[in-house]
mmCIF file of C-alpha atoms in Angstrom:
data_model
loop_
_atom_site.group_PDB
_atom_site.id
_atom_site.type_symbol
_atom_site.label_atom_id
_atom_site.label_comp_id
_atom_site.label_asym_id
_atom_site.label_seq_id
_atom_site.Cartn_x
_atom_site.Cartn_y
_atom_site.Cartn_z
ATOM 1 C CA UNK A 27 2.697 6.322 21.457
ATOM 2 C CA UNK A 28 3.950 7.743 18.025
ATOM 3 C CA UNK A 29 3.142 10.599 16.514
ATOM 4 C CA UNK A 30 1.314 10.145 13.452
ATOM 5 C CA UNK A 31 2.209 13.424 10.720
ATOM 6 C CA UNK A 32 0.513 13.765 7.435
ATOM 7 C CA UNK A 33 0.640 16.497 4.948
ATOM 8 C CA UNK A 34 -3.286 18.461 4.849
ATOM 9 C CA UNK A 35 -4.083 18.560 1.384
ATOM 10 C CA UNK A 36 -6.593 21.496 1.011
ATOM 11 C CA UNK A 37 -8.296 20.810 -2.971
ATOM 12 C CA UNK A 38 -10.813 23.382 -4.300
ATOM 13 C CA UNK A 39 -13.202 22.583 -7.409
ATOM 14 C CA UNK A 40 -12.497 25.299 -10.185
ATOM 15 C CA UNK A 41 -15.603 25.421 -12.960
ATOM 16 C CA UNK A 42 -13.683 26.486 -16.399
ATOM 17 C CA UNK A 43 -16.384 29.214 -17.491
ATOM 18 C CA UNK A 44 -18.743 29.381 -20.358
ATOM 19 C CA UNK A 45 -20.664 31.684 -22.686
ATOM 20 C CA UNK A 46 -23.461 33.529 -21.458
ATOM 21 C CA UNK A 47 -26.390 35.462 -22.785
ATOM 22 C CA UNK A 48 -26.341 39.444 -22.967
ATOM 23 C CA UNK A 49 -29.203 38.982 -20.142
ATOM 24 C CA UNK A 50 -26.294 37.335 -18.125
ATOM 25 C CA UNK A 51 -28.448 33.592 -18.262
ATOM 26 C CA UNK A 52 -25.985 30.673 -18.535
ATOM 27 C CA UNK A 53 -26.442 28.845 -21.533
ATOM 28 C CA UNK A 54 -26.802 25.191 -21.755
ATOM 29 C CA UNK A 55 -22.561 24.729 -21.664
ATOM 30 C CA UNK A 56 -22.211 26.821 -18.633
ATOM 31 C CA UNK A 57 -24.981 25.351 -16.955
ATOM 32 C CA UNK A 58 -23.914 22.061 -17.452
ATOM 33 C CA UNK A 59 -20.076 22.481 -16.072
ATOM 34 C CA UNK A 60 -22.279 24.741 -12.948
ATOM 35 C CA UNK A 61 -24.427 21.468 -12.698
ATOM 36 C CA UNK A 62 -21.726 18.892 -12.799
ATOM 37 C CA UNK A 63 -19.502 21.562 -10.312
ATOM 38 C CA UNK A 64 -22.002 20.882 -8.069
ATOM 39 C CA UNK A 65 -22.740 17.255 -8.184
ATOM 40 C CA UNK A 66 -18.708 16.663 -7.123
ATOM 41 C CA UNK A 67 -19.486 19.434 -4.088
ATOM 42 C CA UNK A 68 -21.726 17.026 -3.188
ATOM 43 C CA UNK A 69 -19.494 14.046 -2.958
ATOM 44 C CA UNK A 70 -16.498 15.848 -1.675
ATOM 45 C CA UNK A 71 -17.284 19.844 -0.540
ATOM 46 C CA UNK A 72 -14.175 22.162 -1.606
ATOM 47 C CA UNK A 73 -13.787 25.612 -2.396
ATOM 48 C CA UNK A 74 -14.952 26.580 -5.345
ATOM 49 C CA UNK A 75 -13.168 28.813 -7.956
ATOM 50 C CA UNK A 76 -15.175 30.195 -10.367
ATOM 51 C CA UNK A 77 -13.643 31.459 -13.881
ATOM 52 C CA UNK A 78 -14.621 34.160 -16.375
ATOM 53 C CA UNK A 79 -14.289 37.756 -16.761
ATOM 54 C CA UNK A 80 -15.419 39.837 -20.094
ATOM 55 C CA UNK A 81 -14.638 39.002 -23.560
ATOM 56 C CA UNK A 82 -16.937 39.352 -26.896
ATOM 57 C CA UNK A 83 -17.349 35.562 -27.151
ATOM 58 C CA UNK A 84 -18.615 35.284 -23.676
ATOM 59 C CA UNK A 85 -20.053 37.788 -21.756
ATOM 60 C CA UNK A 86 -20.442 41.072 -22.846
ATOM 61 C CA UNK A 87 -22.366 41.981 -19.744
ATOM 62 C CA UNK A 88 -21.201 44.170 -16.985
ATOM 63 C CA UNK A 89 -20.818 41.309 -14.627
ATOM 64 C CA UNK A 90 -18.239 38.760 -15.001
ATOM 65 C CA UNK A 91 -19.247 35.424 -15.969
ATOM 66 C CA UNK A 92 -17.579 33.861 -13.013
ATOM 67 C CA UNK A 93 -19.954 35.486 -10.937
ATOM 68 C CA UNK A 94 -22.924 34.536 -12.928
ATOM 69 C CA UNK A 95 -21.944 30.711 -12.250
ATOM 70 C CA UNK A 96 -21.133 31.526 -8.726
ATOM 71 C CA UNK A 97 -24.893 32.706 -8.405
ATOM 72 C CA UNK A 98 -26.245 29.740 -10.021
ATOM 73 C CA UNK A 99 -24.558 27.531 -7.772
ATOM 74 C CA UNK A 100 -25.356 29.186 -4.726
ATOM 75 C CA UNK A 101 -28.950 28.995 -6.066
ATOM 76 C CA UNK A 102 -28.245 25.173 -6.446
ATOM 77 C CA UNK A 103 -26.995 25.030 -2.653
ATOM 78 C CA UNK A 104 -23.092 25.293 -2.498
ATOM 79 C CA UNK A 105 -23.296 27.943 0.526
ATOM 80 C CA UNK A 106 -21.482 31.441 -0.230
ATOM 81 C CA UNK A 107 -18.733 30.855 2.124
ATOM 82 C CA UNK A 108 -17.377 27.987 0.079
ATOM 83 C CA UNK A 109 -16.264 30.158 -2.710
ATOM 84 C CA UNK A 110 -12.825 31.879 -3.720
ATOM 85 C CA UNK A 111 -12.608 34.750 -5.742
ATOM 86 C CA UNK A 112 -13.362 34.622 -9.266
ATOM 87 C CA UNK A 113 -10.475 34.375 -11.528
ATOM 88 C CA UNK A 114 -11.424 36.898 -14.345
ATOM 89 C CA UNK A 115 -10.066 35.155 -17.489
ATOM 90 C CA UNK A 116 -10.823 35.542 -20.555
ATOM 91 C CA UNK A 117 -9.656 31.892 -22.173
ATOM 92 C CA UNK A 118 -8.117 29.023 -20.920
ATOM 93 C CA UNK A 119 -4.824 29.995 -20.582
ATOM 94 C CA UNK A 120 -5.476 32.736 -18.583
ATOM 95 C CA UNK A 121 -8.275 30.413 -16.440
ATOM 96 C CA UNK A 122 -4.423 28.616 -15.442
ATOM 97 C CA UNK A 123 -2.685 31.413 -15.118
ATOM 98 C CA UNK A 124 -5.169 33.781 -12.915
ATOM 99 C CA UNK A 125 -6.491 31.092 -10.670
ATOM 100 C CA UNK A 126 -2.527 29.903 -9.528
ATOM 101 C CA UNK A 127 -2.282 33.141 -7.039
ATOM 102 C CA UNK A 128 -5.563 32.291 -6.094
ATOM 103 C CA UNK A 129 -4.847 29.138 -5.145
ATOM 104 C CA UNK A 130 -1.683 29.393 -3.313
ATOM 105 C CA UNK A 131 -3.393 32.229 -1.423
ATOM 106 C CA UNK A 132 -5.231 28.951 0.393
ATOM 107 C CA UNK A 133 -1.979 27.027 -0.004
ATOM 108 C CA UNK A 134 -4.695 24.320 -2.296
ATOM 109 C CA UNK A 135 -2.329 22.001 -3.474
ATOM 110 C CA UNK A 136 -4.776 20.255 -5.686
ATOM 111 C CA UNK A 137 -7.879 20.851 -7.827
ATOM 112 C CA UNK A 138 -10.757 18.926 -9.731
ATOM 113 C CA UNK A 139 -11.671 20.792 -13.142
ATOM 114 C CA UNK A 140 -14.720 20.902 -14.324
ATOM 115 C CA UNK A 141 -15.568 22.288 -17.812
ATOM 116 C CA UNK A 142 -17.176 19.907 -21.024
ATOM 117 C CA UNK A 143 -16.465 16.650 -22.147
ATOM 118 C CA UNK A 144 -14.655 18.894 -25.300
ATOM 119 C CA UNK A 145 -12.763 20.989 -23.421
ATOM 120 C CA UNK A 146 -11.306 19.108 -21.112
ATOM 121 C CA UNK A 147 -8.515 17.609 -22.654
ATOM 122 C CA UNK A 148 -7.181 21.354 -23.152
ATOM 123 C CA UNK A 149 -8.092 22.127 -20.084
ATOM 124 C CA UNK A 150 -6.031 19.447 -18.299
ATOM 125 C CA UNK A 151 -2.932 20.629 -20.745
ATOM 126 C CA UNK A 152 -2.742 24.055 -20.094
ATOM 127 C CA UNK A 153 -3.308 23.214 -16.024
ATOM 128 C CA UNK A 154 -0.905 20.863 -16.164
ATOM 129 C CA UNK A 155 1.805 22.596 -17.692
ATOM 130 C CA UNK A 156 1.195 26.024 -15.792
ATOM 131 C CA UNK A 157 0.178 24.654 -12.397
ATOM 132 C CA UNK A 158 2.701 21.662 -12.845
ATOM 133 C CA UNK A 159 2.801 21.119 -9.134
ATOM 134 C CA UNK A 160 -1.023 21.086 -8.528
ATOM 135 C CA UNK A 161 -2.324 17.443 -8.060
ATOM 136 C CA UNK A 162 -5.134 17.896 -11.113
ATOM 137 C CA UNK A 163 -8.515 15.619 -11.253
ATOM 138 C CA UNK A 164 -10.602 15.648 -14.046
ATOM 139 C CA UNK A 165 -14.374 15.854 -14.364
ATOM 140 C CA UNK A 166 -16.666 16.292 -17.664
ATOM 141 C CA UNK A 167 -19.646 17.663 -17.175
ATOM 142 C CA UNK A 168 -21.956 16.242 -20.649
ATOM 143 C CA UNK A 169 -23.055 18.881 -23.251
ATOM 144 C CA UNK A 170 -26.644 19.316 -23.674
ATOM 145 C CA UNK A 171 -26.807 20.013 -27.209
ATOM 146 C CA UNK A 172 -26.729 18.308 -30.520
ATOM 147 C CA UNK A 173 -24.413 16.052 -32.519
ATOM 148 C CA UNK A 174 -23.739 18.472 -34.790
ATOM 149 C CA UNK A 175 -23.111 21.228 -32.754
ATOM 150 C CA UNK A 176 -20.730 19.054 -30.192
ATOM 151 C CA UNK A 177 -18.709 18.172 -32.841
ATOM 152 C CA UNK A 178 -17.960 21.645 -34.252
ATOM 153 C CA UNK A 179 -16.888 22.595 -30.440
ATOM 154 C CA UNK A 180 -14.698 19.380 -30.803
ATOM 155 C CA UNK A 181 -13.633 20.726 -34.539
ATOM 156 C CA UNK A 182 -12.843 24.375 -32.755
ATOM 157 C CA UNK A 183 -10.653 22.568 -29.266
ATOM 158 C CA UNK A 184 -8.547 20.763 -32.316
ATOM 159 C CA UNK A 185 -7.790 24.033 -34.048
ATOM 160 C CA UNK A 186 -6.965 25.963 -30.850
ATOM 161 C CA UNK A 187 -4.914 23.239 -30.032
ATOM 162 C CA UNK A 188 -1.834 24.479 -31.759
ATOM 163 C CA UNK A 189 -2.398 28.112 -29.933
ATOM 164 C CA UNK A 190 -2.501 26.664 -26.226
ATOM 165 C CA UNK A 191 0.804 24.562 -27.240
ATOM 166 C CA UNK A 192 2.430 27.986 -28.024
ATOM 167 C CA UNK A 193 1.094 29.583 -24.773
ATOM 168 C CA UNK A 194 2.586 26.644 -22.901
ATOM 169 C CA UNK A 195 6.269 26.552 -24.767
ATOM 170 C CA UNK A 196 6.256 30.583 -24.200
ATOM 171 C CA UNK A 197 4.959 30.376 -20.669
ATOM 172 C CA UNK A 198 8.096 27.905 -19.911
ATOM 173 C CA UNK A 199 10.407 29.796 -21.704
ATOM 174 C CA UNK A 200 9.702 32.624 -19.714
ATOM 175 C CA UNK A 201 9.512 30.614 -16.063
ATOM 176 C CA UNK A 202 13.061 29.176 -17.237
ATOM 177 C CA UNK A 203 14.427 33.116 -17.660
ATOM 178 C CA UNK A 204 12.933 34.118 -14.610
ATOM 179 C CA UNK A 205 14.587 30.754 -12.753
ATOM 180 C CA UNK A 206 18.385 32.002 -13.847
#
């Protein structure tokens, strides 16, 4: 009989974090990347990678906010043990940057990201370009809020834009030095 060899390949579900009140609540964005986080767990359990640290737009709390969504989706049923350590970013670049050691701490060679239907097109850039060897999946969790207000966070991804492109070209730059 022949041996049959395939490569393992480990994934982990990383939730791209969100603001939260000075109470530490989610609000409706966080929740809704937490809630969507959790429906994939359900179709295909992973580790989980939660993102967020401090930062004046987000969580001025004494927690990080990647611990705040880890506790709301423990309290949704994703047992403790599935989680990694939370990458404490404090934007998206660094949500690529800090989860990458993470990650190859578990040798996870590829990852579904979860954030809002508006981020997610910057999210999959940045990933892409700073975890180029990571095998990404997308998944949008839908923004509970109004017309107007999604399409100012739409508005604000389009002006960032230009900033993450930047990031990325600088990032490379600086793996290509390193490479020589």
């Amino acid at each position: 009989m022949k041996a049959v060899t395939s490569s393992v390949i480990k994934t982990a579900i990383i939730v791209l974090g969100g603001p939260n009140n000075n109470d530490g609540s989610l609000s409706l964005i966080a929740k809704s990347r937490c809630e969507q986080a959790y429906q994939t767990y359900l179709k295909m359990p992973a580790k989980i990678l939660c993102t967020g640290g401090f930062g004046a737009h987000f969580n001025t709390t004494n927690h990080a906010h990647g611990e705040y969504t880890k506790r709301y989706l423990i309290e949704l049923g994703i047992p403790e043990s599935a989680f990694l350590p939370v990458a404490l970013s404090r934007f998206t670049f660094e949500d690529a940057l800090l989860t990458k050691p993470l990650l190859a701490a578990e040798n996870i060679t590829a990852a579904t990201l979860v954030s809002s239907e508006f981020h997610i097109a910057r999210v999959h850039y940045v990933f892409s370009h700073v975890q180029p060897n990571l095998e990404l999946t997308l998944v949008s969790a839908k923004t509970p809020l109004s017309e107007i207000k999604l399409a100012q966070l739409h508005a604000h991804e389009r002006a960032v834009m230009p900033r993450e492109v930047k990031n990325v070209q600088q990032f490379i730059a600086l793996q290509s030095q390193k490479s020589r």
